Short mmCIF file of C-alpha atoms in Angstrom, two decimals:
data_model
loop_
_atom_site.label_atom_id
_atom_site.label_comp_id
_atom_site.label_asym_id
_atom_site.label_seq_id
_atom_site.Cartn_x
_atom_site.Cartn_y
_atom_site.Cartn_z
CA UNK A 1 29.89 -33.67 7.76
CA UNK A 2 29.31 -33.50 3.83
CA UNK A 3 28.81 -29.94 2.36
CA UNK A 4 28.16 -28.91 -1.17
CA UNK A 5 29.80 -26.29 -3.03
CA UNK A 6 27.25 -23.48 -2.29
CA UNK A 7 27.78 -23.75 1.78
CA UNK A 8 30.94 -21.61 1.97
CA UNK A 9 29.26 -19.20 0.16
CA UNK A 10 25.70 -18.98 2.20
CA UNK A 11 27.89 -18.73 5.23
CA UNK A 12 29.63 -15.39 4.31
CA UNK A 13 26.74 -13.11 4.39
CA UNK A 14 25.07 -11.65 7.17
CA UNK A 15 21.44 -12.86 8.25
CA UNK A 16 19.65 -9.77 6.99
CA UNK A 17 21.30 -9.84 3.65
CA UNK A 18 20.09 -13.44 3.64
CA UNK A 19 16.59 -11.87 4.39
CA UNK A 20 16.54 -9.84 1.42
CA UNK A 21 17.88 -12.23 -0.59
CA UNK A 22 15.01 -14.54 0.17
CA UNK A 23 12.49 -11.63 -0.02
CA UNK A 24 13.55 -10.90 -3.47
CA UNK A 25 13.60 -14.80 -4.81
CA UNK A 26 10.19 -14.99 -3.44
CA UNK A 27 8.67 -11.30 -4.37
CA UNK A 28 10.53 -12.36 -7.85
CA UNK A 29 9.70 -16.01 -8.15
CA UNK A 30 12.78 -16.68 -8.89
CA UNK A 31 13.76 -20.61 -8.88
CA UNK A 32 16.74 -19.98 -6.61
CA UNK A 33 18.42 -18.19 -4.61
CA UNK A 34 21.77 -17.58 -6.82
CA UNK A 35 18.93 -15.89 -9.37
CA UNK A 36 17.55 -13.73 -6.55
CA UNK A 37 21.42 -12.69 -5.48
CA UNK A 38 22.37 -12.24 -9.52
CA UNK A 39 19.76 -9.85 -9.65
CA UNK A 40 19.99 -7.66 -6.55
CA UNK A 41 23.72 -7.43 -7.72
CA UNK A 42 23.07 -6.23 -10.89
CA UNK A 43 20.24 -3.24 -9.88
CA UNK A 44 21.88 -2.40 -6.88
CA UNK A 45 25.17 -1.81 -8.86
CA UNK A 46 23.09 -0.09 -11.83
CA UNK A 47 21.23 2.14 -8.74
CA UNK A 48 24.77 3.02 -7.36
CA UNK A 49 25.68 4.77 -10.59
CA UNK A 50 22.46 6.65 -10.66
CA UNK A 51 22.05 7.86 -6.84
CA UNK A 52 23.92 10.32 -5.28
CA UNK A 53 24.03 13.15 -2.13
CA UNK A 54 22.17 11.75 1.24
CA UNK A 55 19.76 9.96 -0.51
CA UNK A 56 22.79 7.65 -1.31
CA UNK A 57 24.51 7.87 2.21
CA UNK A 58 20.92 7.27 3.78
CA UNK A 59 19.92 4.25 1.69
CA UNK A 60 23.22 2.61 2.32
CA UNK A 61 23.02 2.94 6.03
CA UNK A 62 19.47 1.06 5.55
CA UNK A 63 20.26 -1.74 3.50
CA UNK A 64 22.26 -4.92 5.05
CA UNK A 65 25.86 -4.20 4.70
CA UNK A 66 26.70 -6.57 1.85
CA UNK A 67 23.96 -4.26 -0.26
CA UNK A 68 25.08 -1.31 0.85
CA UNK A 69 28.30 -2.16 -0.24
CA UNK A 70 27.29 -3.25 -3.89
CA UNK A 71 25.65 0.21 -3.71
CA UNK A 72 28.72 2.27 -2.66
CA UNK A 73 31.01 0.84 -4.49
CA UNK A 74 29.59 2.14 -8.05
CA UNK A 75 30.83 5.59 -9.24
CA UNK A 76 27.79 7.70 -10.30
CA UNK A 77 27.53 8.34 -13.73
CA UNK A 78 28.07 11.59 -14.94
CA UNK A 79 24.71 11.61 -16.70
CA UNK A 80 21.99 9.95 -14.77
CA UNK A 81 19.19 7.62 -16.99
CA UNK A 82 15.83 7.78 -17.11
CA UNK A 83 13.88 4.82 -15.80
CA UNK A 84 13.40 2.92 -19.36
CA UNK A 85 16.85 3.89 -20.06
CA UNK A 86 18.25 2.54 -16.66
CA UNK A 87 16.65 -1.08 -17.72
CA UNK A 88 17.86 -0.99 -20.98
CA UNK A 89 21.80 -0.18 -19.74
CA UNK A 90 21.22 -3.46 -17.34
CA UNK A 91 20.09 -5.51 -19.67
CA UNK A 92 22.52 -4.12 -22.20
CA UNK A 93 25.61 -5.27 -19.60
CA UNK A 94 23.74 -8.49 -18.72
CA UNK A 95 22.33 -9.45 -22.30
CA UNK A 96 19.16 -10.23 -20.87
CA UNK A 97 16.02 -9.35 -22.27
CA UNK A 98 14.16 -6.06 -21.67
CA UNK A 99 11.34 -7.76 -20.03
CA UNK A 100 13.92 -9.96 -17.91
CA UNK A 101 15.62 -7.09 -16.83
CA UNK A 102 12.33 -5.07 -16.11
CA UNK A 103 11.22 -8.02 -13.77
CA UNK A 104 14.40 -8.12 -11.99
CA UNK A 105 14.65 -4.47 -11.82
CA UNK A 106 11.13 -4.46 -9.81
CA UNK A 107 11.88 -7.16 -7.73
CA UNK A 108 15.13 -6.23 -6.12
CA UNK A 109 13.35 -2.02 -6.06
CA UNK A 110 10.53 -3.71 -4.67
CA UNK A 111 12.81 -4.84 -1.43
CA UNK A 112 15.02 -1.57 -1.45
CA UNK A 113 11.69 0.24 -0.65
CA UNK A 114 10.67 -1.91 1.75
CA UNK A 115 14.35 -1.12 3.83
CA UNK A 116 13.98 2.69 2.70
CA UNK A 117 10.42 3.14 4.05
CA UNK A 118 8.29 5.33 2.10
CA UNK A 119 10.05 8.82 3.21
CA UNK A 120 13.36 7.66 1.74
CA UNK A 121 12.02 6.21 -1.17
CA UNK A 122 10.10 9.46 -2.19
CA UNK A 123 13.05 11.32 -1.44
CA UNK A 124 15.20 8.93 -3.94
CA UNK A 125 12.41 9.14 -6.45
CA UNK A 126 12.68 12.87 -6.29
CA UNK A 127 16.48 12.85 -7.01
CA UNK A 128 16.23 10.51 -9.73
CA UNK A 129 15.10 11.05 -13.64
CA UNK A 130 11.25 10.84 -14.16
CA UNK A 131 10.90 6.81 -15.06
CA UNK A 132 11.86 5.22 -11.42
CA UNK A 133 8.56 5.48 -9.79
CA UNK A 134 7.19 2.65 -11.73
CA UNK A 135 9.93 0.41 -11.20
CA UNK A 136 10.09 1.08 -7.18
CA UNK A 137 5.99 -0.04 -7.65
CA UNK A 138 4.62 3.23 -7.53
CA UNK A 139 2.52 5.58 -9.61
CA UNK A 140 4.53 8.02 -11.57
CA UNK A 141 5.30 11.24 -9.69
CA UNK A 142 4.07 14.81 -11.71
CA UNK A 143 5.59 18.18 -10.86
CA UNK A 144 3.30 20.78 -9.81
CA UNK A 145 2.79 23.06 -12.30
#
């Protein structure tokens, strides 16, 4: 039986994570699954450095195991970043353009929101500094006066 070098990688993931990668690949219009996975790993690691408390635990419980592990192995930053600073930080870590990184972030956060559901996504957005709602595909929330 002939196999290519990517076969072992594909079989090491659970079905739920495979589906998450396909969702991100489709929504982000990535040419390969590997490109989608790079975006997932980058953005989830970044989110893991921002998200704390019950929202972090609840999100990890809803994500596929592999995605939850990427999120939860990160140590939260002491100074949370706003949405645009988050994108700039990810771009600096990879050397990618801000536009590409913004696209990656939106593509992954769209999948994350689908797993989280609307209530948990709202709780996550209330915990994070301003600027994340648009990254999650929502209107920016403004505090009541």
